[in-house]
CSV table of C-alpha atoms in Angstrom, one decimal:
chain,number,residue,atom,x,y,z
A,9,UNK,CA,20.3,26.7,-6.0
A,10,UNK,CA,20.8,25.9,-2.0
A,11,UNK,CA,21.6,23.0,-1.3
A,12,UNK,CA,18.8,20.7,0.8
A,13,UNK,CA,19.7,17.2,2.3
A,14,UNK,CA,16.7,14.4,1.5
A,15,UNK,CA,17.1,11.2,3.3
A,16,UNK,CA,14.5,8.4,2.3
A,17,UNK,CA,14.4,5.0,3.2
A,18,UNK,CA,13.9,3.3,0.0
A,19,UNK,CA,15.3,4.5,-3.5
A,20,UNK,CA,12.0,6.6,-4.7
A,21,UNK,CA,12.1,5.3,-8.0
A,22,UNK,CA,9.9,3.5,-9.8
A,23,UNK,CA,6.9,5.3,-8.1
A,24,UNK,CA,4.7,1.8,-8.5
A,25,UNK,CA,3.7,1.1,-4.7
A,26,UNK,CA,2.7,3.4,-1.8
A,27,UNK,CA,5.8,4.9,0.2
A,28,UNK,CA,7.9,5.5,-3.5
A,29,UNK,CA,4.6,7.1,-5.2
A,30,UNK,CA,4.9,10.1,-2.7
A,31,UNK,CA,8.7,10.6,-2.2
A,32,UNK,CA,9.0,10.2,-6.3
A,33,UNK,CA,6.8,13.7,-6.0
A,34,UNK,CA,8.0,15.1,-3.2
A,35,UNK,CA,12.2,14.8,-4.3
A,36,UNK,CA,10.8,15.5,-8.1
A,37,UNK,CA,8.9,18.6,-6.3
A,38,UNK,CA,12.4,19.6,-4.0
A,39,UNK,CA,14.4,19.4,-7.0
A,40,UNK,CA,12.9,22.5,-8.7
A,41,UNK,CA,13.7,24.7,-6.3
A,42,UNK,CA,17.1,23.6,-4.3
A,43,UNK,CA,19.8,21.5,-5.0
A,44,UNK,CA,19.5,17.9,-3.5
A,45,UNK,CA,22.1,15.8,-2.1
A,46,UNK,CA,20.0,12.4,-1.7
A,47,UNK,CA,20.4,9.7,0.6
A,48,UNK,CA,18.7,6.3,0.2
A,49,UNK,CA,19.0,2.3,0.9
A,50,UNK,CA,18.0,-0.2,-2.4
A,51,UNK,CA,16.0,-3.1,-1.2
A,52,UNK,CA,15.3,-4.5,-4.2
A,53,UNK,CA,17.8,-6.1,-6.7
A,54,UNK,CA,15.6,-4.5,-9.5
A,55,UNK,CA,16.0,-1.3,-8.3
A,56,UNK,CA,20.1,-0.8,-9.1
A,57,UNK,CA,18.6,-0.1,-12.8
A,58,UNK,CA,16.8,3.2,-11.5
A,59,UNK,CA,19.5,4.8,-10.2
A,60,UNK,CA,20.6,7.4,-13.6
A,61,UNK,CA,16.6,8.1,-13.2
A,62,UNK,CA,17.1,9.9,-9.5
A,63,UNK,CA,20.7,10.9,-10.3
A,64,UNK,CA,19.4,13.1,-12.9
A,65,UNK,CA,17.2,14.7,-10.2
A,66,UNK,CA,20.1,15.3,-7.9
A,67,UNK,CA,23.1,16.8,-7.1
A,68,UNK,CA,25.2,14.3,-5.2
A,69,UNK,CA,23.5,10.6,-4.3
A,70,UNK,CA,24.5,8.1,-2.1
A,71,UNK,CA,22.9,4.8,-2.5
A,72,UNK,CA,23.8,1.9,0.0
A,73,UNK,CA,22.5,-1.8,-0.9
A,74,UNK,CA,20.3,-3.2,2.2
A,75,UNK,CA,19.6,-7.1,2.3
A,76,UNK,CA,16.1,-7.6,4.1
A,77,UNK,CA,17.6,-10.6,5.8
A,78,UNK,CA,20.8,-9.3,7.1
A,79,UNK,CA,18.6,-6.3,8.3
A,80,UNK,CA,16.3,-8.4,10.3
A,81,UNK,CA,19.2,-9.4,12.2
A,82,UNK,CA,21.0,-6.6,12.8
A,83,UNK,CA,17.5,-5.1,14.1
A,84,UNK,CA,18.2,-7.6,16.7
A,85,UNK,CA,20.2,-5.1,18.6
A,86,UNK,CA,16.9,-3.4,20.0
A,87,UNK,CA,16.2,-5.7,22.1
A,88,UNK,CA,18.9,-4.6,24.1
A,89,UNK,CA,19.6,-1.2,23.2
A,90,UNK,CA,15.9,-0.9,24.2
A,91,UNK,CA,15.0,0.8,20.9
A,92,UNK,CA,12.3,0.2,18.3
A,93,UNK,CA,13.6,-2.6,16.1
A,94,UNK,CA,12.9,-0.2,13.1
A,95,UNK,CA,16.5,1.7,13.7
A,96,UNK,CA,18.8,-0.6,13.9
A,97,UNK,CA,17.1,-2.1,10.8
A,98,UNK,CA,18.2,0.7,8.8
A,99,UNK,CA,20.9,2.3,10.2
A,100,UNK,CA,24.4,1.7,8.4
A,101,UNK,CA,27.5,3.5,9.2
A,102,UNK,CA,28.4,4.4,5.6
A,103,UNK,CA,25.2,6.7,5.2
A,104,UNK,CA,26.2,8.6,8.7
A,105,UNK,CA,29.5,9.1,7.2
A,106,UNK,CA,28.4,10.2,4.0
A,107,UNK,CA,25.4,12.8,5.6
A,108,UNK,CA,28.0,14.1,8.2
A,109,UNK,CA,30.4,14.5,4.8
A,110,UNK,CA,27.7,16.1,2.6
A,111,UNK,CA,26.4,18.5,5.9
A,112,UNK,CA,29.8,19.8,6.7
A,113,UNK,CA,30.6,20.2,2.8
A,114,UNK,CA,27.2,22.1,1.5
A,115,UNK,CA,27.1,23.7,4.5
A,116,UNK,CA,23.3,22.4,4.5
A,117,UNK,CA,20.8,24.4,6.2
A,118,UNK,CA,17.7,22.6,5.3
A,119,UNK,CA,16.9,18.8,5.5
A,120,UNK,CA,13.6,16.5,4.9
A,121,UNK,CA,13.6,13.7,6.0
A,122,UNK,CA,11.0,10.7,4.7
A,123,UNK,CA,9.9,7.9,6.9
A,124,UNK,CA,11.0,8.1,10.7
A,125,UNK,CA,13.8,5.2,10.3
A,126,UNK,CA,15.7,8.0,8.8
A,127,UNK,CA,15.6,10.7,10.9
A,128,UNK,CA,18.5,9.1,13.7
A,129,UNK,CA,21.0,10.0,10.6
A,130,UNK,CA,20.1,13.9,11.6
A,131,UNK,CA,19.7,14.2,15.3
A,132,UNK,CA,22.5,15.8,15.4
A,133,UNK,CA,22.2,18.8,13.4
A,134,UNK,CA,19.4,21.0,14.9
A,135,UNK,CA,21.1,24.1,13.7
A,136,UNK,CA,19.6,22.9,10.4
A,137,UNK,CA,15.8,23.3,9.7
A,138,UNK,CA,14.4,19.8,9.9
A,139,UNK,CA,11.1,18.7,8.3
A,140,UNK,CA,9.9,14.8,9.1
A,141,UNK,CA,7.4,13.3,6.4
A,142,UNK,CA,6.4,10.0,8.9
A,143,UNK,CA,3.6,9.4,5.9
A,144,UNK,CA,2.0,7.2,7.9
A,145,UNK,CA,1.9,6.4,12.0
A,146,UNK,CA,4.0,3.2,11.6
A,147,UNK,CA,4.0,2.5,14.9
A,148,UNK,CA,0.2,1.9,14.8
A,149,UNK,CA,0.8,0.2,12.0
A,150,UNK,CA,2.7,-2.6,14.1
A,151,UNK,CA,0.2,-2.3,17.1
A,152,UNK,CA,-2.4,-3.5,14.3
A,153,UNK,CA,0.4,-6.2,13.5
A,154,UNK,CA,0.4,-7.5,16.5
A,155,UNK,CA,-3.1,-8.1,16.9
A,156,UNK,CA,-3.7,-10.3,13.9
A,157,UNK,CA,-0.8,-12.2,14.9
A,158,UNK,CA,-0.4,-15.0,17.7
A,159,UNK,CA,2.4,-15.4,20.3
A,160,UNK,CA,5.1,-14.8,20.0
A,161,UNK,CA,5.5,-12.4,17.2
A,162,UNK,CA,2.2,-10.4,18.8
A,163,UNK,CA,4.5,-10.2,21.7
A,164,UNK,CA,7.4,-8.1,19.5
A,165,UNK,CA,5.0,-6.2,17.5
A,166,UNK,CA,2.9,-4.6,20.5
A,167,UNK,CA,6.6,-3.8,21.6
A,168,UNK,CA,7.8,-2.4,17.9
A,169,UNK,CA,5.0,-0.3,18.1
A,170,UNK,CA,5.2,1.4,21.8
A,171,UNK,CA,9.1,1.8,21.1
A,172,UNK,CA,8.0,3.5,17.6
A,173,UNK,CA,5.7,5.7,19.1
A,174,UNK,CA,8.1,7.0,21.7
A,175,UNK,CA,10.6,7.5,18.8
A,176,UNK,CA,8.2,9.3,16.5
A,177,UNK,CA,7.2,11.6,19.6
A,178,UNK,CA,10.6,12.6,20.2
A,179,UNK,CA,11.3,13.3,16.2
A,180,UNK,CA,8.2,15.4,16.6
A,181,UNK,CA,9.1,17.2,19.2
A,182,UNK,CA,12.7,18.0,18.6
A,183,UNK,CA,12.2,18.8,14.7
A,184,UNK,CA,11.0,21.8,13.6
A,185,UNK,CA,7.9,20.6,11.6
A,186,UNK,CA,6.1,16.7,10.9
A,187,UNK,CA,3.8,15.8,8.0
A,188,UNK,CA,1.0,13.4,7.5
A,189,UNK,CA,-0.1,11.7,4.6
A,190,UNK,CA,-3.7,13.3,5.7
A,191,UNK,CA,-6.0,15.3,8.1
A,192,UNK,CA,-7.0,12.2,9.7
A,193,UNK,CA,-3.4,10.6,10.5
A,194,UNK,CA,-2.5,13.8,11.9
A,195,UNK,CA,-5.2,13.8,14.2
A,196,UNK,CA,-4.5,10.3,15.4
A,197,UNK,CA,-0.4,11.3,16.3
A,198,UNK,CA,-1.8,14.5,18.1
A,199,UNK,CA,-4.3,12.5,20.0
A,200,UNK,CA,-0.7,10.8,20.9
A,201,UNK,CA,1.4,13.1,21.2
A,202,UNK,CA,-0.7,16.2,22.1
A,203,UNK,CA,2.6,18.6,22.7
A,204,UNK,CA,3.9,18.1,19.1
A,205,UNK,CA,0.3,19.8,17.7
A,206,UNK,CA,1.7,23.2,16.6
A,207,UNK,CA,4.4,21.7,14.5
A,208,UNK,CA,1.9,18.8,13.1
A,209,UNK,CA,0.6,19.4,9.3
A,210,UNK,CA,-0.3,17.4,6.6
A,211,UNK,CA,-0.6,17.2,2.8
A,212,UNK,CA,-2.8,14.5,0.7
A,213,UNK,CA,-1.0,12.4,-1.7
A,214,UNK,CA,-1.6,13.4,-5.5
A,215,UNK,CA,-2.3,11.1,-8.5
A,216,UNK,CA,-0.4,11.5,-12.2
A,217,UNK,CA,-4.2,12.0,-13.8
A,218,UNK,CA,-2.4,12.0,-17.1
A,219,UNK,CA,-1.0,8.5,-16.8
A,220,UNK,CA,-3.8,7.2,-15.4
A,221,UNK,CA,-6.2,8.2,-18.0
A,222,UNK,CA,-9.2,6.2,-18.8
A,223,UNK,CA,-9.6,7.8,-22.2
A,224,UNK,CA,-6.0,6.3,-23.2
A,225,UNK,CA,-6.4,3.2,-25.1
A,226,UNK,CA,-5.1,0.1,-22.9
A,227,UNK,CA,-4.9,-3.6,-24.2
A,228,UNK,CA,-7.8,-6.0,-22.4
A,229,UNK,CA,-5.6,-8.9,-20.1
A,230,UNK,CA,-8.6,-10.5,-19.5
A,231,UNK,CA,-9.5,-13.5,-21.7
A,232,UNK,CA,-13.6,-12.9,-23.7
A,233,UNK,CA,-16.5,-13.3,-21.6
A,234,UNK,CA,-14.5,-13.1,-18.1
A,235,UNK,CA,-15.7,-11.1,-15.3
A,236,UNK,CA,-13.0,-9.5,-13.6
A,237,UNK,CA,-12.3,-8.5,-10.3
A,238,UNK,CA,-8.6,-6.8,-9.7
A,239,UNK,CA,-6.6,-5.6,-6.3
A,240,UNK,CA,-3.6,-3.9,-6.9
A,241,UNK,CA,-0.7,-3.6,-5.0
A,242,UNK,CA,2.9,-5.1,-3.9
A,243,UNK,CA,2.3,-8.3,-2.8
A,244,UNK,CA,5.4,-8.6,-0.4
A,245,UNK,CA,3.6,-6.3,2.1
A,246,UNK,CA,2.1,-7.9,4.5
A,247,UNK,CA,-1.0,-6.4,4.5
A,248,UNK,CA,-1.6,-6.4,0.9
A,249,UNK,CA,-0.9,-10.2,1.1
A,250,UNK,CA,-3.3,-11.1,4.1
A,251,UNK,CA,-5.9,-8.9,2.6
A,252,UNK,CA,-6.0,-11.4,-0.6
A,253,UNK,CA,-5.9,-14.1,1.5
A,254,UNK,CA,-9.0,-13.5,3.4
A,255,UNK,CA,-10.8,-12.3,0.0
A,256,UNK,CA,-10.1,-15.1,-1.7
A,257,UNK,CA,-10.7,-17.5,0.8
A,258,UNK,CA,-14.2,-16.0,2.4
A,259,UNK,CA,-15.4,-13.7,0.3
A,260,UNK,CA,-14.8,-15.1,-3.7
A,261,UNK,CA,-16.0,-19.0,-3.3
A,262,UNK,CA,-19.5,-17.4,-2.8
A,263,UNK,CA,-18.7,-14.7,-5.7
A,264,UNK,CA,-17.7,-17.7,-7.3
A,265,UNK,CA,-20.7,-19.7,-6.9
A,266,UNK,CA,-23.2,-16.7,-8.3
A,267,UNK,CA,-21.4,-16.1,-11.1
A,268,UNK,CA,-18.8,-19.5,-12.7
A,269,UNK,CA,-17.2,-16.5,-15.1
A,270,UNK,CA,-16.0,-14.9,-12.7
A,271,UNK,CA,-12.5,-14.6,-12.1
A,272,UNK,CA,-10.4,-12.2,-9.2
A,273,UNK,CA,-6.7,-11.2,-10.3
A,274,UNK,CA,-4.3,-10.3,-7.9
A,275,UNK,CA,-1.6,-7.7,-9.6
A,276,UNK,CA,1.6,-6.8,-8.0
A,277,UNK,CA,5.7,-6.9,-7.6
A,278,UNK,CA,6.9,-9.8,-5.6
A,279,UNK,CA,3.8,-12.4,-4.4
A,280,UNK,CA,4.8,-14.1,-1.4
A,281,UNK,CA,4.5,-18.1,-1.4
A,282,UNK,CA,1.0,-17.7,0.4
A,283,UNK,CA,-0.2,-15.5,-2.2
A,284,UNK,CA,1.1,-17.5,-5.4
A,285,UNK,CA,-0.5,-20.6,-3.6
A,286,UNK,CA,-4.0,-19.0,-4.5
A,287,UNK,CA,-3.4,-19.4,-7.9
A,288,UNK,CA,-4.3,-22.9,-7.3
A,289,UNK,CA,-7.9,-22.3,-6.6
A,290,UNK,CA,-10.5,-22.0,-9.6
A,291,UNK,CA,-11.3,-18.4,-10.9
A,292,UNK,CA,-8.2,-16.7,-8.9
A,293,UNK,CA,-4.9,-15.3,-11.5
A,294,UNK,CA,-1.7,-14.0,-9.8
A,295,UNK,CA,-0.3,-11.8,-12.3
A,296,UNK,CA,3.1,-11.3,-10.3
A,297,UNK,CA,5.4,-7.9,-11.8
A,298,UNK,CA,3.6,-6.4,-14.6
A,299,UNK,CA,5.0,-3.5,-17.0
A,300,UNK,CA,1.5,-1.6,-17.0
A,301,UNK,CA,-1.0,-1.9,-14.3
A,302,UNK,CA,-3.7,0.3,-16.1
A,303,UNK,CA,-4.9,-2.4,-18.8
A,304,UNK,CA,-5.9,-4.3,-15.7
A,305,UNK,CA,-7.9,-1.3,-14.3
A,306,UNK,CA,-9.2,0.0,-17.3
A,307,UNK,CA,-10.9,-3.2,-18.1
A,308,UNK,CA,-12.0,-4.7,-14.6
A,309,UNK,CA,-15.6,-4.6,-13.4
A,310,UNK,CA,-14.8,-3.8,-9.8
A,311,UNK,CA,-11.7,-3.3,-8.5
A,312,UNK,CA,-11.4,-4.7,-4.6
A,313,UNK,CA,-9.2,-3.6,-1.5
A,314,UNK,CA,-10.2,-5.7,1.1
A,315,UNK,CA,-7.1,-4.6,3.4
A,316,UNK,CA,-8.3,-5.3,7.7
A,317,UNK,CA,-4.9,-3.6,8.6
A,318,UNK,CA,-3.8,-0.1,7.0
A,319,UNK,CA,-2.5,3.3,7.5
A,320,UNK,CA,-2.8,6.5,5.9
A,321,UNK,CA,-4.0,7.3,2.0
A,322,UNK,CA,-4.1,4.2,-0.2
A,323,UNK,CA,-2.8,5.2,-3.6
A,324,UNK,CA,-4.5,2.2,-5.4
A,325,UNK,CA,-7.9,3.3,-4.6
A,326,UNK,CA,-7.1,6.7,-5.8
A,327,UNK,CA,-5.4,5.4,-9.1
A,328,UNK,CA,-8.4,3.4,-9.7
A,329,UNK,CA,-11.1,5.9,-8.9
A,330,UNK,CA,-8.9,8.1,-11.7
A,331,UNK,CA,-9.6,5.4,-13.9
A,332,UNK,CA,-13.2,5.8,-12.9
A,333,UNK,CA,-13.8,2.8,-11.5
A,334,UNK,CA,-16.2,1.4,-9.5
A,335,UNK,CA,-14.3,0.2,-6.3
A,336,UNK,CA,-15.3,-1.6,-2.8
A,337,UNK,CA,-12.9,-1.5,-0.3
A,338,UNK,CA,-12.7,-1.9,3.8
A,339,UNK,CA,-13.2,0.8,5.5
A,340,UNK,CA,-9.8,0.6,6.7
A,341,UNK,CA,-8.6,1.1,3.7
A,342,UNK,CA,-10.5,4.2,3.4
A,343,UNK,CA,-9.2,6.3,6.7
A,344,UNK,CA,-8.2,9.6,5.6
A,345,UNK,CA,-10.7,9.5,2.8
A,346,UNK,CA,-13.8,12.1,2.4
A,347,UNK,CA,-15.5,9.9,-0.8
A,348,UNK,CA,-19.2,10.3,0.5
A,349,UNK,CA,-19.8,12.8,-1.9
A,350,UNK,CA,-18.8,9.8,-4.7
A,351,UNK,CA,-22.2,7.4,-3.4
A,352,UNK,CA,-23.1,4.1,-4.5
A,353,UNK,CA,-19.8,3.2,-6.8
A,354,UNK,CA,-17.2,3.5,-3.8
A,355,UNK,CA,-18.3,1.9,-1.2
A,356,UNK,CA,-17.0,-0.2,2.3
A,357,UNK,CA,-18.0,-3.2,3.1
A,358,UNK,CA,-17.0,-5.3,6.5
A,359,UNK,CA,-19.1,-8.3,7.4
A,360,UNK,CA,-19.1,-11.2,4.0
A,361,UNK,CA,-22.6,-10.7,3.2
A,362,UNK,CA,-21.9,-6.8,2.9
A,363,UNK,CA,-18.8,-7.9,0.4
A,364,UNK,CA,-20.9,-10.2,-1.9
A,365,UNK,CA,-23.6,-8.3,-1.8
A,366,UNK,CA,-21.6,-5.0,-2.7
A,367,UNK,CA,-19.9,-6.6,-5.5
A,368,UNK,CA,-22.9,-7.9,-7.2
A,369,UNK,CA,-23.9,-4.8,-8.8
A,370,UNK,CA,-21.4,-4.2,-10.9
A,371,UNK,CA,-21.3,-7.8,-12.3
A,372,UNK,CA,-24.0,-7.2,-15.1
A,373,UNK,CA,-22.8,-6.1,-17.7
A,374,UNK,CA,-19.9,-4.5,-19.7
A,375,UNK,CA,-17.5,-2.9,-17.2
A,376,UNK,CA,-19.1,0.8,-16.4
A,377,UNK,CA,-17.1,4.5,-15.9
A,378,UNK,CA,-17.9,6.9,-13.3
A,379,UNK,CA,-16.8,9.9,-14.4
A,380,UNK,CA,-17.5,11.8,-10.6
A,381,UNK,CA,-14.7,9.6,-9.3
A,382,UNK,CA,-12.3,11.1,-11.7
A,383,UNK,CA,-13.6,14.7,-11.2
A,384,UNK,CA,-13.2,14.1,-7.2
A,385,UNK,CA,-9.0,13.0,-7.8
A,386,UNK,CA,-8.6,15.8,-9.4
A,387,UNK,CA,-10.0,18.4,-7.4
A,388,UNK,CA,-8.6,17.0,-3.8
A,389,UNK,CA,-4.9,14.6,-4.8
A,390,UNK,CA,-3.6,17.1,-7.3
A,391,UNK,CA,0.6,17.1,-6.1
A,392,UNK,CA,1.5,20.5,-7.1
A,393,UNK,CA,-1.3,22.1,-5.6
A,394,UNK,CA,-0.9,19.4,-2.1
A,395,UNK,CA,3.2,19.8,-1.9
A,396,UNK,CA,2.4,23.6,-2.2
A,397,UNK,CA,2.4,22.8,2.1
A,398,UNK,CA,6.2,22.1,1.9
A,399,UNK,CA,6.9,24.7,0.0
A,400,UNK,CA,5.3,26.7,2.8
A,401,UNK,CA,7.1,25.8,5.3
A,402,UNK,CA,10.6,25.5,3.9
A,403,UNK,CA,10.1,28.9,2.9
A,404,UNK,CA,9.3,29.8,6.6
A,405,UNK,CA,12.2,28.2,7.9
A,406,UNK,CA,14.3,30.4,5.0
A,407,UNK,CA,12.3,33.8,6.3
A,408,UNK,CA,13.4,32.9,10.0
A,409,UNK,CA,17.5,32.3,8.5
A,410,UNK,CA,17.4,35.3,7.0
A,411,UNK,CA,16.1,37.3,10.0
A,412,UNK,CA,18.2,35.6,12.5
């Protein structure tokens, strides 16, 4: 098969959280039709364990360690470089060496590249066809930052995300193609960079309907009579954390106070001090790492993703409207996402009153499936039939080769 270069920021393997859900697919997707010479960083001591799982996918792997704390420092060095602080954060010498090895070895001729940190490894090599998968606009992602934050980290975020955006306009426009994690972002990185439109596309996320399958028979985590709320997601992201926060501090006291069995579990990886301190209030369980996530959607009454910063396609609302469940969410959470057709069982609420009063309906009861959520996933977030866009236009790129 010919060979294909795939740099990602973070080893795509376990697909459990956002970013590692979609390059999982999209390297699992590559693999079946070229040869891939991977290169990565492992952020997470956990994560060395994983590494026969990719290799198995690849042809050649490089896979560098990267300490979050000795990156934050050397990040340092755009403040006077003048470059987004994203760069220097990942950038390490051994992966250019090993890229400009592997390039000059495989003679490579095509190369993705996932997440814009990534993309300074290639610069150099437009004779190549180049395809950046930014996923998200992370540089809005950081202007959001900044305003939920005082001086003067505010100060350094509003900066991170300027400097990001002139980075991500220059990838754009000196690549031959960019992808989106959907219609919407798109639209919101043309509206900023109008002269990178022709070579902006998108594809939609998918969701593994056969793992999460509400028919499968799951284990119930939540002690008799409980009502339970659940929010997903790796709780050493930022905005996962302060979304939990906020929840549990305005919105589930008055939950709280309407119904004493209720009870709001915060699941994922890594909780952050602030978020294990909520354990400490009544009715609130922080379930840290778990092996399974689904028991504790399969069961829940109303699953919750209060998130007041976010970007792009949120996988946990679309692996729990595959378990059918009713969710309520903010409506930033839900950019990117056409769910009018699914009505009164996913539904966004902003001001408190609008969150206790949303939740309420699905409190009486035994928990309660919605099979249209499930038949809507299916339809729109399937990954074969979304990645068939890559597929398009590495076969493009191949057409042009051939020609030229």
């Amino acid at each position: 098969m010919e060979p294909l270069l795939f740099l990602v920021h973070r080893i795509p393997y376990p697909p459990n959280k956002g970013d590692k859900i979609r390059s999982y697919h999209l390297l699992e997707h590559l693999a079946q039709h070229y040869a891939i010479h991977l290169g990565t960083f492992i952020d997470d001591p956990e994560d060395w364990s994983y590494q026969d799982k990719v290799k198995a996918l690849c042809a050649s792997t490089c896979f560098l360690p990267l300490n979050p704390r000795q990156s934050r420092v050397s990040s340092l060095k755009g403040l006077w470089t003048g470059q987004a602080l994203t760069l220097p954060y990942y950038y390490q010498a051994p992966l250019q060496q090993w890229v400009d090895a592997v390039m000059q070895r495989e003679q490579i001729r095509h190369i993705v590249v996932f997440s814009s940190s990534m993309a300074q490894y290639v610069e150099r090599y437009p004779q190549a066809y180049r395809l950046m998968d930014f996923v998200d606009l992370d540089s809005d992602k950081w202007t959001q930052y900044a305003r939920a934050r005082s001086w003067p980290m505010n100060q350094l975020y509003r900066r991170e995300g300027r400097r990001l955006l002139d980075y991500e306009r220059h990838i754009a426009a000196t690549f031959d193609a960019s992808l989106f994690v959907s219609a919407h972002e798109a639209g919101v990185f043309c509206e900023r960079a109008p002269l990178c439109t022709p070579k902006v596309h998108w594809y939609n996320n998918g969701v593994d309907t056969r793992y999460f399958d509400p028919d499968l028979t799951h284990p119930n985590p939540y002690p008799p009579a409980q009502i339970a709320l659940v929010f997903t997601g790796a709780m050493d992201y930022w905005p996962n954390a302060e979304a939990v926060e906020w929840f549990s501090q305005t919105i589930f006291p008055h939950l709280r106070g309407l119904h004493p069995n209720l009870h709001f579990y915060i699941v994922g990886s890594n909780p952050t001090d602030s978020v294990r301190q909520l354990a400490d209030r009544e009715g609130i369980q922080v379930t840290g790492r778990v092996p399974d996530v689904r028991p504790y959607l399969a069961h829940a009454h109303l699953v919750v993703a209060p998130l007041r910063i976010a970007r792009g396609i949120q996988n946990k609302i679309l692996e729990a409207l595959a378990m059918e469940k009713p969710v309520l969410t903010s409506p930033q959470a839900m950019e990117g996402l056409e769910t009018g057709a699914l009505g009164v069982g996913c539904q966004t609420a902003t001001q408190p009153e609008e969150w206790v009063m949303g939740v309420q309906p699905w409190l009486q009861g035994p928990p309660q499936r919605l099979a249209s959520h499930r038949q809507w996933v299916t339809r729109h977030f399937d990954w074969a039939t979304n990645l068939g866009t890559v597929d398009d236009l590495l076969s493009s790129a191949r057409t042009r080769q051939v020609a030229s």
